[in-house]
């Protein structure tokens, strides 16, 4: 087992507390690899090359070569940049019991109790009066949501966490407001800030744990593992005749993907159509390309929990360290069908990595992901895949160190089919 990819994943996650920072982290690696950032307001380049575009917390990157025909296929690795967390309300300065408290609210399906008693930083995006945006990342713990003492609970069995009343964060307000702190750290004047999206994150560094460093303990594994592995896959993809590799990372998956930059938006479809048109193709060539294309929608998968093995479908147990996961759901919470399955099976065989098959218990509600939504938007054959993890949507999640590299290798093989 090589642990270097998992250690790099930890650095990636720690640099990326919000979807905006995920895009910045990915963009800086793309820049270093020679990719050129495009502005959606500009014309797409007519010459082939390596390019990417950022729309808020979403990013699409692609590589084309001079030998590509306008109607050639795309191979897309998809993922999402957002993770459940606690976000700052617009008016948030509270002062109950003489304490400095800020009002927070959950984003997505945050597993609320896991956010209690953690040291939290704050990060996000500030929009300024002059029309520019500034990213801010306060890495040290400035917030904490303390839980109730066991002696004050009704039955000592658990704590009720009401999203309105029980998730406000303590911070030590020696003077000023919480936004004073944020704007000072961002190096901007508060009077210039006319909009903000600010969210908390776990300040404990991601780490390889266990006696043999065989586990990754980190926040936001769902779904920054796919952002990380997808980026690695794109950068490692071998030039393949007739195939144009694409990485598509979407914001807002945890709240349904319906936004200008979510998987239900036109972001991916327009980026691809503009590639075809800029290469001299017609709209019919775009439709021909889509008909030949395949998307691997990557998102994390539930490894079988050793303390709760009965929650898993008996013949679909997923092993930590067992390699990438194919995710299937007959009622289409996942997009995978038989032809899509075949594409990913071949990718894993090409990469020389094992493949596990996940199905959810029929008596438990299954989560979903971007796969079915982006498939409906683009009309592209789509297969939902992932890497195994425990404690999905906890503030702190766990996966196998050995699962990081095979996932990236499988995605890379998918982008450059033999
Ligand atoms: Zn996810």
mmCIF file of C-alpha atoms and ligand atoms in Angstrom:
data_model
loop_
_atom_site.group_PDB
_atom_site.id
_atom_site.type_symbol
_atom_site.label_atom_id
_atom_site.label_comp_id
_atom_site.label_asym_id
_atom_site.label_seq_id
_atom_site.Cartn_x
_atom_site.Cartn_y
_atom_site.Cartn_z
ATOM 1 C CA UNK A 1 0.000 0.000 0.000
ATOM 2 C CA UNK A 2 1.305 3.405 -0.939
ATOM 3 C CA UNK A 3 0.181 6.103 1.477
ATOM 4 C CA UNK A 4 1.387 9.114 -0.522
ATOM 5 C CA UNK A 5 -1.919 9.645 -2.404
ATOM 6 C CA UNK A 6 -3.889 9.596 0.869
ATOM 7 C CA UNK A 7 -1.453 12.069 2.438
ATOM 8 C CA UNK A 8 -1.910 14.338 -0.598
ATOM 9 C CA UNK A 9 -5.664 13.966 -0.203
ATOM 10 C CA UNK A 10 -5.349 15.238 3.388
ATOM 11 C CA UNK A 11 -3.517 18.365 2.188
ATOM 12 C CA UNK A 12 -6.131 18.889 -0.531
ATOM 13 C CA UNK A 13 -8.991 18.724 1.973
ATOM 14 C CA UNK A 14 -7.325 20.979 4.550
ATOM 15 C CA UNK A 15 -6.811 23.650 1.860
ATOM 16 C CA UNK A 16 -10.459 23.383 0.764
ATOM 17 C CA UNK A 17 -12.979 24.238 3.520
ATOM 18 C CA UNK A 18 -15.719 25.396 1.082
ATOM 19 C CA UNK A 19 -16.786 24.696 -2.529
ATOM 20 C CA UNK A 20 -15.109 27.975 -3.539
ATOM 21 C CA UNK A 21 -11.854 26.817 -2.020
ATOM 22 C CA UNK A 22 -12.179 23.394 -3.686
ATOM 23 C CA UNK A 23 -12.317 25.191 -7.032
ATOM 24 C CA UNK A 24 -9.344 27.340 -6.070
ATOM 25 C CA UNK A 25 -7.315 24.281 -5.025
ATOM 26 C CA UNK A 26 -8.189 22.396 -8.218
ATOM 27 C CA UNK A 27 -7.568 25.480 -10.360
ATOM 28 C CA UNK A 28 -4.111 26.042 -8.905
ATOM 29 C CA UNK A 29 -3.154 22.448 -9.789
ATOM 30 C CA UNK A 30 -4.600 22.841 -13.269
ATOM 31 C CA UNK A 31 -2.666 26.106 -13.698
ATOM 32 C CA UNK A 32 0.538 24.338 -12.679
ATOM 33 C CA UNK A 33 -0.182 21.606 -15.237
ATOM 34 C CA UNK A 34 -0.541 24.155 -18.041
ATOM 35 C CA UNK A 35 -4.325 24.398 -18.205
ATOM 36 C CA UNK A 36 -5.709 27.809 -19.163
ATOM 37 C CA UNK A 37 -8.627 29.368 -17.311
ATOM 38 C CA UNK A 38 -11.449 30.638 -19.511
ATOM 39 C CA UNK A 39 -14.087 33.227 -18.689
ATOM 40 C CA UNK A 40 -17.597 32.141 -19.743
ATOM 41 C CA UNK A 41 -18.149 35.653 -21.073
ATOM 42 C CA UNK A 42 -15.392 35.156 -23.648
ATOM 43 C CA UNK A 43 -15.445 33.096 -26.835
ATOM 44 C CA UNK A 44 -14.148 29.536 -26.490
ATOM 45 C CA UNK A 45 -10.724 29.071 -28.125
ATOM 46 C CA UNK A 46 -10.816 27.541 -31.594
ATOM 47 C CA UNK A 47 -7.480 25.818 -31.045
ATOM 48 C CA UNK A 48 -7.256 22.575 -29.038
ATOM 49 C CA UNK A 49 -5.593 22.516 -25.640
ATOM 50 C CA UNK A 50 -6.202 22.201 -21.908
ATOM 51 C CA UNK A 51 -8.796 24.541 -20.421
ATOM 52 C CA UNK A 52 -11.095 25.034 -17.453
ATOM 53 C CA UNK A 53 -13.897 27.287 -16.369
ATOM 54 C CA UNK A 54 -15.154 28.162 -12.871
ATOM 55 C CA UNK A 55 -18.740 29.117 -12.094
ATOM 56 C CA UNK A 56 -18.934 29.962 -8.368
ATOM 57 C CA UNK A 57 -18.259 26.726 -6.479
ATOM 58 C CA UNK A 58 -18.306 24.591 -9.649
ATOM 59 C CA UNK A 59 -15.573 23.838 -12.167
ATOM 60 C CA UNK A 60 -15.316 22.110 -15.556
ATOM 61 C CA UNK A 61 -11.916 21.205 -17.068
ATOM 62 C CA UNK A 62 -11.125 19.445 -20.332
ATOM 63 C CA UNK A 63 -8.392 18.500 -22.717
ATOM 64 C CA UNK A 64 -8.651 18.406 -26.516
ATOM 65 C CA UNK A 65 -6.134 17.610 -29.233
ATOM 66 C CA UNK A 66 -5.681 18.537 -32.869
ATOM 67 C CA UNK A 67 -6.737 15.058 -33.995
ATOM 68 C CA UNK A 68 -10.211 15.332 -32.377
ATOM 69 C CA UNK A 69 -13.261 15.519 -34.628
ATOM 70 C CA UNK A 70 -16.062 17.828 -33.414
ATOM 71 C CA UNK A 71 -18.376 14.818 -32.999
ATOM 72 C CA UNK A 72 -15.872 12.750 -30.976
ATOM 73 C CA UNK A 73 -16.953 11.415 -27.603
ATOM 74 C CA UNK A 74 -16.453 13.047 -24.222
ATOM 75 C CA UNK A 75 -15.480 11.015 -21.206
ATOM 76 C CA UNK A 76 -16.635 12.879 -18.108
ATOM 77 C CA UNK A 77 -15.703 12.314 -14.477
ATOM 78 C CA UNK A 78 -18.258 14.138 -12.328
ATOM 79 C CA UNK A 79 -18.278 14.961 -8.645
ATOM 80 C CA UNK A 80 -19.475 17.532 -6.156
ATOM 81 C CA UNK A 81 -17.567 20.216 -4.302
ATOM 82 C CA UNK A 82 -19.971 20.877 -1.415
ATOM 83 C CA UNK A 83 -20.328 19.047 1.888
ATOM 84 C CA UNK A 84 -22.857 19.402 4.697
ATOM 85 C CA UNK A 85 -21.881 21.992 7.286
ATOM 86 C CA UNK A 86 -23.161 24.812 9.494
ATOM 87 C CA UNK A 87 -23.515 28.193 7.804
ATOM 88 C CA UNK A 88 -23.631 31.723 9.164
ATOM 89 C CA UNK A 89 -26.983 33.501 9.035
ATOM 90 C CA UNK A 90 -27.005 37.005 7.556
ATOM 91 C CA UNK A 91 -27.873 38.613 10.889
ATOM 92 C CA UNK A 92 -26.039 36.453 13.372
ATOM 93 C CA UNK A 93 -24.718 38.384 16.364
ATOM 94 C CA UNK A 94 -26.529 37.086 19.419
ATOM 95 C CA UNK A 95 -25.637 37.769 23.042
ATOM 96 C CA UNK A 96 -27.491 35.309 25.292
ATOM 97 C CA UNK A 97 -26.247 34.975 28.858
ATOM 98 C CA UNK A 98 -23.665 37.672 28.165
ATOM 99 C CA UNK A 99 -21.765 35.415 25.744
ATOM 100 C CA UNK A 100 -20.667 36.097 22.165
ATOM 101 C CA UNK A 101 -22.815 33.736 20.097
ATOM 102 C CA UNK A 102 -23.374 33.615 16.332
ATOM 103 C CA UNK A 103 -26.460 32.169 14.684
ATOM 104 C CA UNK A 104 -25.709 29.157 12.465
ATOM 105 C CA UNK A 105 -27.926 26.889 10.411
ATOM 106 C CA UNK A 106 -27.357 23.512 8.759
ATOM 107 C CA UNK A 107 -26.547 23.146 5.064
ATOM 108 C CA UNK A 108 -27.536 19.847 3.491
ATOM 109 C CA UNK A 109 -27.930 16.668 5.488
ATOM 110 C CA UNK A 110 -25.389 17.494 8.178
ATOM 111 C CA UNK A 111 -25.286 14.802 10.874
ATOM 112 C CA UNK A 112 -25.935 17.471 13.466
ATOM 113 C CA UNK A 113 -24.635 15.867 16.666
ATOM 114 C CA UNK A 114 -21.219 15.397 15.038
ATOM 115 C CA UNK A 115 -20.786 19.167 14.876
ATOM 116 C CA UNK A 116 -21.062 19.557 18.649
ATOM 117 C CA UNK A 117 -17.906 20.042 20.719
ATOM 118 C CA UNK A 118 -15.685 20.486 17.699
ATOM 119 C CA UNK A 119 -13.266 23.367 17.186
ATOM 120 C CA UNK A 120 -14.607 25.218 14.182
ATOM 121 C CA UNK A 121 -13.070 27.694 11.763
ATOM 122 C CA UNK A 122 -14.964 29.849 9.293
ATOM 123 C CA UNK A 123 -14.458 30.278 5.555
ATOM 124 C CA UNK A 124 -16.283 31.353 2.438
ATOM 125 C CA UNK A 125 -16.777 34.120 -0.047
ATOM 126 C CA UNK A 126 -17.266 37.857 0.415
ATOM 127 C CA UNK A 127 -18.777 39.953 -2.369
ATOM 128 C CA UNK A 128 -17.591 43.553 -2.373
ATOM 129 C CA UNK A 129 -19.297 46.747 -3.443
ATOM 130 C CA UNK A 130 -16.904 47.104 -6.395
ATOM 131 C CA UNK A 131 -18.162 43.815 -7.909
ATOM 132 C CA UNK A 132 -15.223 41.637 -6.907
ATOM 133 C CA UNK A 133 -15.270 38.536 -4.692
ATOM 134 C CA UNK A 134 -12.751 37.643 -2.003
ATOM 135 C CA UNK A 135 -12.215 34.220 -0.473
ATOM 136 C CA UNK A 136 -11.547 34.041 3.261
ATOM 137 C CA UNK A 137 -10.304 31.082 5.295
ATOM 138 C CA UNK A 138 -9.812 31.439 9.053
ATOM 139 C CA UNK A 139 -8.012 28.220 9.873
ATOM 140 C CA UNK A 140 -7.889 28.430 13.645
ATOM 141 C CA UNK A 141 -10.801 27.594 15.903
ATOM 142 C CA UNK A 142 -12.947 30.663 16.407
ATOM 143 C CA UNK A 143 -16.254 28.884 17.041
ATOM 144 C CA UNK A 144 -17.618 25.993 19.024
ATOM 145 C CA UNK A 145 -21.104 24.575 19.501
ATOM 146 C CA UNK A 146 -21.036 23.003 22.979
ATOM 147 C CA UNK A 147 -23.447 20.202 23.662
ATOM 148 C CA UNK A 148 -25.624 19.819 26.704
ATOM 149 C CA UNK A 149 -24.112 18.163 29.783
ATOM 150 C CA UNK A 150 -25.297 14.589 30.252
ATOM 151 C CA UNK A 151 -26.700 15.544 33.673
ATOM 152 C CA UNK A 152 -29.057 18.027 32.039
ATOM 153 C CA UNK A 153 -30.441 15.634 29.437
ATOM 154 C CA UNK A 154 -33.845 14.081 29.948
ATOM 155 C CA UNK A 155 -32.790 10.440 29.824
ATOM 156 C CA UNK A 156 -28.975 10.381 29.434
ATOM 157 C CA UNK A 157 -29.439 8.427 26.180
ATOM 158 C CA UNK A 158 -28.827 11.177 23.701
ATOM 159 C CA UNK A 159 -29.179 14.866 22.975
ATOM 160 C CA UNK A 160 -31.955 16.344 20.940
ATOM 161 C CA UNK A 161 -30.408 18.720 18.379
ATOM 162 C CA UNK A 162 -32.915 21.258 17.132
ATOM 163 C CA UNK A 163 -31.526 23.004 14.029
ATOM 164 C CA UNK A 164 -32.976 26.359 15.056
ATOM 165 C CA UNK A 165 -32.185 26.424 18.775
ATOM 166 C CA UNK A 166 -29.184 24.202 19.394
ATOM 167 C CA UNK A 167 -26.575 24.961 16.727
ATOM 168 C CA UNK A 168 -25.492 28.512 17.481
ATOM 169 C CA UNK A 169 -21.757 28.895 17.960
ATOM 170 C CA UNK A 170 -19.818 30.432 20.822
ATOM 171 C CA UNK A 171 -17.024 32.759 19.943
ATOM 172 C CA UNK A 172 -15.146 35.025 22.258
ATOM 173 C CA UNK A 173 -16.294 38.514 21.437
ATOM 174 C CA UNK A 174 -13.807 40.697 23.244
ATOM 175 C CA UNK A 175 -15.036 43.563 21.127
ATOM 176 C CA UNK A 176 -16.792 44.155 17.835
ATOM 177 C CA UNK A 177 -18.902 41.825 15.753
ATOM 178 C CA UNK A 178 -18.196 38.451 14.195
ATOM 179 C CA UNK A 179 -18.003 40.062 10.754
ATOM 180 C CA UNK A 180 -15.348 42.443 12.112
ATOM 181 C CA UNK A 181 -13.191 39.396 12.717
ATOM 182 C CA UNK A 182 -13.896 37.869 9.288
ATOM 183 C CA UNK A 183 -13.338 41.048 7.286
ATOM 184 C CA UNK A 184 -10.186 41.925 9.189
ATOM 185 C CA UNK A 185 -8.756 38.483 8.358
ATOM 186 C CA UNK A 186 -9.835 38.846 4.738
ATOM 187 C CA UNK A 187 -8.073 42.205 4.534
ATOM 188 C CA UNK A 188 -11.150 44.106 3.430
ATOM 189 C CA UNK A 189 -13.173 46.914 4.996
ATOM 190 C CA UNK A 190 -16.486 45.715 6.377
ATOM 191 C CA UNK A 191 -18.291 48.653 4.786
ATOM 192 C CA UNK A 192 -17.246 47.281 1.389
ATOM 193 C CA UNK A 193 -18.793 43.837 2.028
ATOM 194 C CA UNK A 194 -22.281 43.743 0.545
ATOM 195 C CA UNK A 195 -22.797 39.980 0.422
ATOM 196 C CA UNK A 196 -21.319 36.879 2.046
ATOM 197 C CA UNK A 197 -21.549 33.093 2.107
ATOM 198 C CA UNK A 198 -19.692 31.894 5.199
ATOM 199 C CA UNK A 199 -19.556 28.378 6.581
ATOM 200 C CA UNK A 200 -17.890 26.525 9.402
ATOM 201 C CA UNK A 201 -15.324 23.764 9.101
ATOM 202 C CA UNK A 202 -13.548 21.355 11.399
ATOM 203 C CA UNK A 203 -10.118 22.841 12.211
ATOM 204 C CA UNK A 204 -8.531 19.536 13.189
ATOM 205 C CA UNK A 205 -6.092 18.606 10.452
ATOM 206 C CA UNK A 206 -6.888 15.627 8.278
ATOM 207 C CA UNK A 207 -4.693 12.701 9.235
ATOM 208 C CA UNK A 208 -3.732 9.122 8.497
ATOM 209 C CA UNK A 209 -4.548 7.172 11.624
ATOM 210 C CA UNK A 210 -4.305 3.626 12.896
ATOM 211 C CA UNK A 211 -1.133 1.765 13.829
ATOM 212 C CA UNK A 212 -0.296 1.260 10.147
ATOM 213 C CA UNK A 213 -1.736 4.611 8.957
ATOM 214 C CA UNK A 214 -4.353 2.591 7.140
ATOM 215 C CA UNK A 215 -7.283 4.919 7.791
ATOM 216 C CA UNK A 216 -7.932 8.497 6.698
ATOM 217 C CA UNK A 217 -9.637 10.696 9.308
ATOM 218 C CA UNK A 218 -10.873 13.885 7.659
ATOM 219 C CA UNK A 219 -13.814 16.196 7.129
ATOM 220 C CA UNK A 220 -15.563 16.423 3.735
ATOM 221 C CA UNK A 221 -14.395 13.060 2.336
ATOM 222 C CA UNK A 222 -17.858 13.192 0.766
ATOM 223 C CA UNK A 223 -17.076 14.343 -1.822
ATOM 224 C CA UNK A 224 -13.643 15.913 -1.934
ATOM 225 C CA UNK A 225 -12.184 12.430 -2.439
ATOM 226 C CA UNK A 226 -13.774 12.473 -5.890
ATOM 227 C CA UNK A 227 -12.596 16.053 -6.553
ATOM 228 C CA UNK A 228 -9.075 14.951 -5.640
ATOM 229 C CA UNK A 229 -9.162 11.615 -7.488
ATOM 230 C CA UNK A 230 -10.906 13.153 -10.508
ATOM 231 C CA UNK A 231 -8.248 15.844 -10.760
ATOM 232 C CA UNK A 232 -5.507 13.211 -10.522
ATOM 233 C CA UNK A 233 -7.342 11.167 -13.163
ATOM 234 C CA UNK A 234 -7.620 14.057 -15.589
ATOM 235 C CA UNK A 235 -3.968 15.024 -15.208
ATOM 236 C CA UNK A 236 -2.871 11.402 -15.690
ATOM 237 C CA UNK A 237 -5.241 10.551 -18.546
ATOM 238 C CA UNK A 238 -3.418 9.223 -21.595
ATOM 239 C CA UNK A 239 -4.291 10.893 -24.909
ATOM 240 C CA UNK A 240 -6.829 8.555 -26.506
ATOM 241 C CA UNK A 241 -7.991 8.886 -30.136
ATOM 242 C CA UNK A 242 -11.655 9.782 -30.354
ATOM 243 C CA UNK A 243 -12.021 10.609 -26.649
ATOM 244 C CA UNK A 244 -11.954 14.028 -24.968
ATOM 245 C CA UNK A 245 -11.485 13.800 -21.157
ATOM 246 C CA UNK A 246 -13.533 16.141 -18.955
ATOM 247 C CA UNK A 247 -13.703 16.810 -15.209
ATOM 248 C CA UNK A 248 -16.990 18.337 -13.961
ATOM 249 C CA UNK A 249 -17.251 19.315 -10.284
ATOM 250 C CA UNK A 250 -20.565 20.742 -9.119
ATOM 251 C CA UNK A 251 -21.650 22.774 -6.107
ATOM 252 C CA UNK A 252 -25.013 22.303 -4.359
ATOM 253 C CA UNK A 253 -25.323 18.496 -4.581
ATOM 254 C CA UNK A 254 -26.175 18.303 -0.893
ATOM 255 C CA UNK A 255 -29.246 20.509 -1.406
ATOM 256 C CA UNK A 256 -30.583 19.052 -4.652
ATOM 257 C CA UNK A 257 -28.295 20.473 -7.373
ATOM 258 C CA UNK A 258 -30.850 23.025 -8.599
ATOM 259 C CA UNK A 259 -28.953 26.261 -9.074
ATOM 260 C CA UNK A 260 -27.061 28.111 -11.768
ATOM 261 C CA UNK A 261 -23.983 25.991 -10.995
ATOM 262 C CA UNK A 262 -25.421 22.687 -9.727
ATOM 263 C CA UNK A 263 -25.579 19.417 -11.650
ATOM 264 C CA UNK A 264 -29.039 20.352 -12.919
ATOM 265 C CA UNK A 265 -27.686 23.584 -14.425
ATOM 266 C CA UNK A 266 -26.498 24.098 -17.987
ATOM 267 C CA UNK A 267 -22.855 24.378 -16.888
ATOM 268 C CA UNK A 268 -21.574 21.065 -18.257
ATOM 269 C CA UNK A 269 -23.848 20.961 -21.309
ATOM 270 C CA UNK A 270 -22.907 24.460 -22.456
ATOM 271 C CA UNK A 271 -19.196 23.907 -21.827
ATOM 272 C CA UNK A 272 -19.292 20.779 -24.002
ATOM 273 C CA UNK A 273 -21.434 22.349 -26.710
ATOM 274 C CA UNK A 274 -19.068 25.300 -26.924
ATOM 275 C CA UNK A 275 -16.094 22.932 -27.294
ATOM 276 C CA UNK A 276 -17.815 21.335 -30.296
ATOM 277 C CA UNK A 277 -18.811 24.652 -31.875
ATOM 278 C CA UNK A 278 -15.402 26.257 -31.315
ATOM 279 C CA UNK A 279 -13.775 23.261 -33.005
ATOM 280 C CA UNK A 280 -15.812 24.006 -36.132
ATOM 281 C CA UNK A 281 -18.645 21.564 -35.458
ATOM 282 C CA UNK A 282 -22.363 22.164 -35.828
ATOM 283 C CA UNK A 283 -25.033 21.608 -33.198
ATOM 284 C CA UNK A 284 -25.681 18.204 -34.717
ATOM 285 C CA UNK A 285 -22.046 17.322 -33.999
ATOM 286 C CA UNK A 286 -22.666 18.186 -30.356
ATOM 287 C CA UNK A 287 -25.591 15.760 -30.226
ATOM 288 C CA UNK A 288 -23.489 13.097 -31.960
ATOM 289 C CA UNK A 289 -20.751 13.653 -29.371
ATOM 290 C CA UNK A 290 -23.205 13.352 -26.468
ATOM 291 C CA UNK A 291 -24.620 10.138 -27.912
ATOM 292 C CA UNK A 292 -21.109 8.672 -27.910
ATOM 293 C CA UNK A 293 -20.140 9.996 -24.458
ATOM 294 C CA UNK A 294 -20.123 8.419 -20.995
ATOM 295 C CA UNK A 295 -20.046 10.051 -17.563
ATOM 296 C CA UNK A 296 -18.672 8.421 -14.421
ATOM 297 C CA UNK A 297 -20.441 10.267 -11.630
ATOM 298 C CA UNK A 298 -18.198 9.876 -8.596
ATOM 299 C CA UNK A 299 -19.464 10.148 -5.048
ATOM 300 C CA UNK A 300 -18.691 8.292 -1.862
ATOM 301 C CA UNK A 301 -20.153 4.886 -1.022
ATOM 302 C CA UNK A 302 -21.149 3.347 2.316
ATOM 303 C CA UNK A 303 -18.550 0.883 3.521
ATOM 304 C CA UNK A 304 -20.053 -1.781 5.762
ATOM 305 C CA UNK A 305 -19.923 -0.492 9.320
ATOM 306 C CA UNK A 306 -18.502 -3.105 11.706
ATOM 307 C CA UNK A 307 -20.841 -1.951 14.499
ATOM 308 C CA UNK A 308 -23.906 -1.842 12.271
ATOM 309 C CA UNK A 309 -23.430 -4.589 9.697
ATOM 310 C CA UNK A 310 -27.174 -5.325 9.796
ATOM 311 C CA UNK A 311 -27.827 -1.961 8.111
ATOM 312 C CA UNK A 312 -26.247 -3.212 4.899
ATOM 313 C CA UNK A 313 -27.623 -5.391 2.116
ATOM 314 C CA UNK A 314 -26.372 -8.913 2.946
ATOM 315 C CA UNK A 315 -24.723 -9.757 -0.374
ATOM 316 C CA UNK A 316 -23.429 -6.241 -1.014
ATOM 317 C CA UNK A 317 -21.077 -5.643 1.874
ATOM 318 C CA UNK A 318 -18.450 -3.062 0.968
ATOM 319 C CA UNK A 319 -14.972 -3.424 2.421
ATOM 320 C CA UNK A 320 -12.721 -0.584 3.542
ATOM 321 C CA UNK A 321 -9.609 -1.213 1.467
ATOM 322 C CA UNK A 322 -11.624 -3.219 -1.057
ATOM 323 C CA UNK A 323 -11.298 -0.751 -3.909
ATOM 324 C CA UNK A 324 -13.679 1.416 -5.967
ATOM 325 C CA UNK A 325 -17.424 0.897 -5.733
ATOM 326 C CA UNK A 326 -20.083 0.635 -8.423
ATOM 327 C CA UNK A 327 -23.357 2.041 -7.064
ATOM 328 C CA UNK A 328 -26.649 0.606 -8.302
ATOM 329 C CA UNK A 329 -30.242 1.418 -7.382
ATOM 330 C CA UNK A 330 -33.162 -0.015 -9.380
ATOM 331 C CA UNK A 331 -35.306 3.021 -8.514
ATOM 332 C CA UNK A 332 -32.657 5.357 -9.947
ATOM 333 C CA UNK A 333 -31.255 7.063 -6.897
ATOM 334 C CA UNK A 334 -28.124 6.145 -8.845
ATOM 335 C CA UNK A 335 -27.977 6.383 -12.647
ATOM 336 C CA UNK A 336 -26.052 3.138 -13.226
ATOM 337 C CA UNK A 337 -27.448 0.744 -15.814
ATOM 338 C CA UNK A 338 -25.954 -2.347 -17.437
ATOM 339 C CA UNK A 339 -24.072 -0.596 -20.283
ATOM 340 C CA UNK A 340 -22.742 1.998 -17.815
ATOM 341 C CA UNK A 341 -21.678 -0.841 -15.522
ATOM 342 C CA UNK A 342 -19.766 -2.409 -18.396
ATOM 343 C CA UNK A 343 -17.841 0.813 -19.023
ATOM 344 C CA UNK A 344 -16.681 1.061 -15.423
ATOM 345 C CA UNK A 345 -15.898 -2.658 -15.136
ATOM 346 C CA UNK A 346 -13.615 -2.267 -18.164
ATOM 347 C CA UNK A 347 -11.995 0.829 -16.613
ATOM 348 C CA UNK A 348 -11.204 -1.061 -13.396
ATOM 349 C CA UNK A 349 -9.852 -4.014 -15.354
ATOM 350 C CA UNK A 350 -7.693 -1.654 -17.408
ATOM 351 C CA UNK A 351 -6.400 -0.017 -14.211
ATOM 352 C CA UNK A 352 -5.844 -3.401 -12.557
ATOM 353 C CA UNK A 353 -7.965 -2.542 -9.505
ATOM 354 C CA UNK A 354 -10.807 -4.517 -7.901
ATOM 355 C CA UNK A 355 -14.426 -3.340 -8.068
ATOM 356 C CA UNK A 356 -17.118 -3.693 -5.395
ATOM 357 C CA UNK A 357 -20.853 -3.472 -6.115
ATOM 358 C CA UNK A 358 -23.117 -1.551 -3.731
ATOM 359 C CA UNK A 359 -26.851 -1.867 -3.371
ATOM 360 C CA UNK A 360 -28.824 -0.216 -0.578
ATOM 361 C CA UNK A 361 -31.191 -2.173 1.644
ATOM 362 C CA UNK A 362 -34.703 -2.000 0.192
ATOM 363 C CA UNK A 363 -36.149 -1.046 3.597
ATOM 364 C CA UNK A 364 -33.932 2.019 4.085
ATOM 365 C CA UNK A 365 -34.177 5.286 2.134
ATOM 366 C CA UNK A 366 -31.206 5.682 -0.187
ATOM 367 C CA UNK A 367 -29.351 8.946 -0.733
ATOM 368 C CA UNK A 368 -28.743 10.166 -4.247
ATOM 369 C CA UNK A 369 -26.023 12.046 -6.087
ATOM 370 C CA UNK A 370 -25.352 14.066 -9.217
ATOM 371 C CA UNK A 371 -25.473 11.066 -11.574
ATOM 372 C CA UNK A 372 -29.208 10.866 -12.326
ATOM 373 C CA UNK A 373 -29.519 14.663 -12.420
ATOM 374 C CA UNK A 374 -26.654 15.408 -14.772
ATOM 375 C CA UNK A 375 -27.706 12.426 -16.936
ATOM 376 C CA UNK A 376 -31.172 13.944 -17.267
ATOM 377 C CA UNK A 377 -29.670 17.343 -18.088
ATOM 378 C CA UNK A 378 -27.139 16.182 -20.699
ATOM 379 C CA UNK A 379 -28.684 12.961 -22.028
ATOM 380 C CA UNK A 380 -25.356 11.211 -21.468
ATOM 381 C CA UNK A 381 -24.957 7.557 -20.485
ATOM 382 C CA UNK A 382 -23.957 7.735 -16.815
ATOM 383 C CA UNK A 383 -22.574 5.320 -14.254
ATOM 384 C CA UNK A 384 -22.474 6.115 -10.526
ATOM 385 C CA UNK A 385 -19.280 5.076 -8.811
ATOM 386 C CA UNK A 386 -17.374 5.957 -5.659
ATOM 387 C CA UNK A 387 -14.925 5.022 -2.956
ATOM 388 C CA UNK A 388 -15.886 3.395 0.361
ATOM 389 C CA UNK A 389 -16.179 5.412 3.559
ATOM 390 C CA UNK A 390 -17.773 5.347 7.000
ATOM 391 C CA UNK A 391 -19.801 8.021 8.817
ATOM 392 C CA UNK A 392 -20.970 9.861 5.697
ATOM 393 C CA UNK A 393 -22.123 13.432 6.488
ATOM 394 C CA UNK A 394 -20.435 13.466 9.870
ATOM 395 C CA UNK A 395 -18.251 16.499 10.584
ATOM 396 C CA UNK A 396 -15.429 13.963 10.616
ATOM 397 C CA UNK A 397 -15.449 10.972 8.264
ATOM 398 C CA UNK A 398 -13.307 7.855 7.811
ATOM 399 C CA UNK A 399 -12.033 5.923 4.804
ATOM 400 C CA UNK A 400 -9.252 3.485 3.944
ATOM 401 C CA UNK A 401 -5.825 4.838 3.015
ATOM 402 C CA UNK A 402 -5.548 2.019 0.474
ATOM 403 C CA UNK A 403 -8.707 3.126 -1.348
ATOM 404 C CA UNK A 404 -7.482 6.530 -2.530
ATOM 405 C CA UNK A 405 -5.040 5.513 -5.261
ATOM 406 C CA UNK A 406 -7.136 2.730 -6.891
ATOM 407 C CA UNK A 407 -10.053 5.137 -7.179
ATOM 408 C CA UNK A 408 -7.914 7.697 -9.023
ATOM 409 C CA UNK A 409 -6.448 4.969 -11.238
ATOM 410 C CA UNK A 410 -9.891 3.640 -12.149
ATOM 411 C CA UNK A 411 -11.155 7.129 -13.009
ATOM 412 C CA UNK A 412 -8.051 7.810 -15.070
ATOM 413 C CA UNK A 413 -8.531 4.575 -17.015
ATOM 414 C CA UNK A 414 -12.170 5.576 -17.543
ATOM 415 C CA UNK A 415 -10.996 8.879 -19.080
ATOM 416 C CA UNK A 416 -8.586 7.111 -21.415
ATOM 417 C CA UNK A 417 -10.191 3.813 -22.418
ATOM 418 C CA UNK A 418 -7.886 1.322 -24.151
HETATM 419 ZN ZN1 LIG B 1 -21.769 13.102 -1.783
#
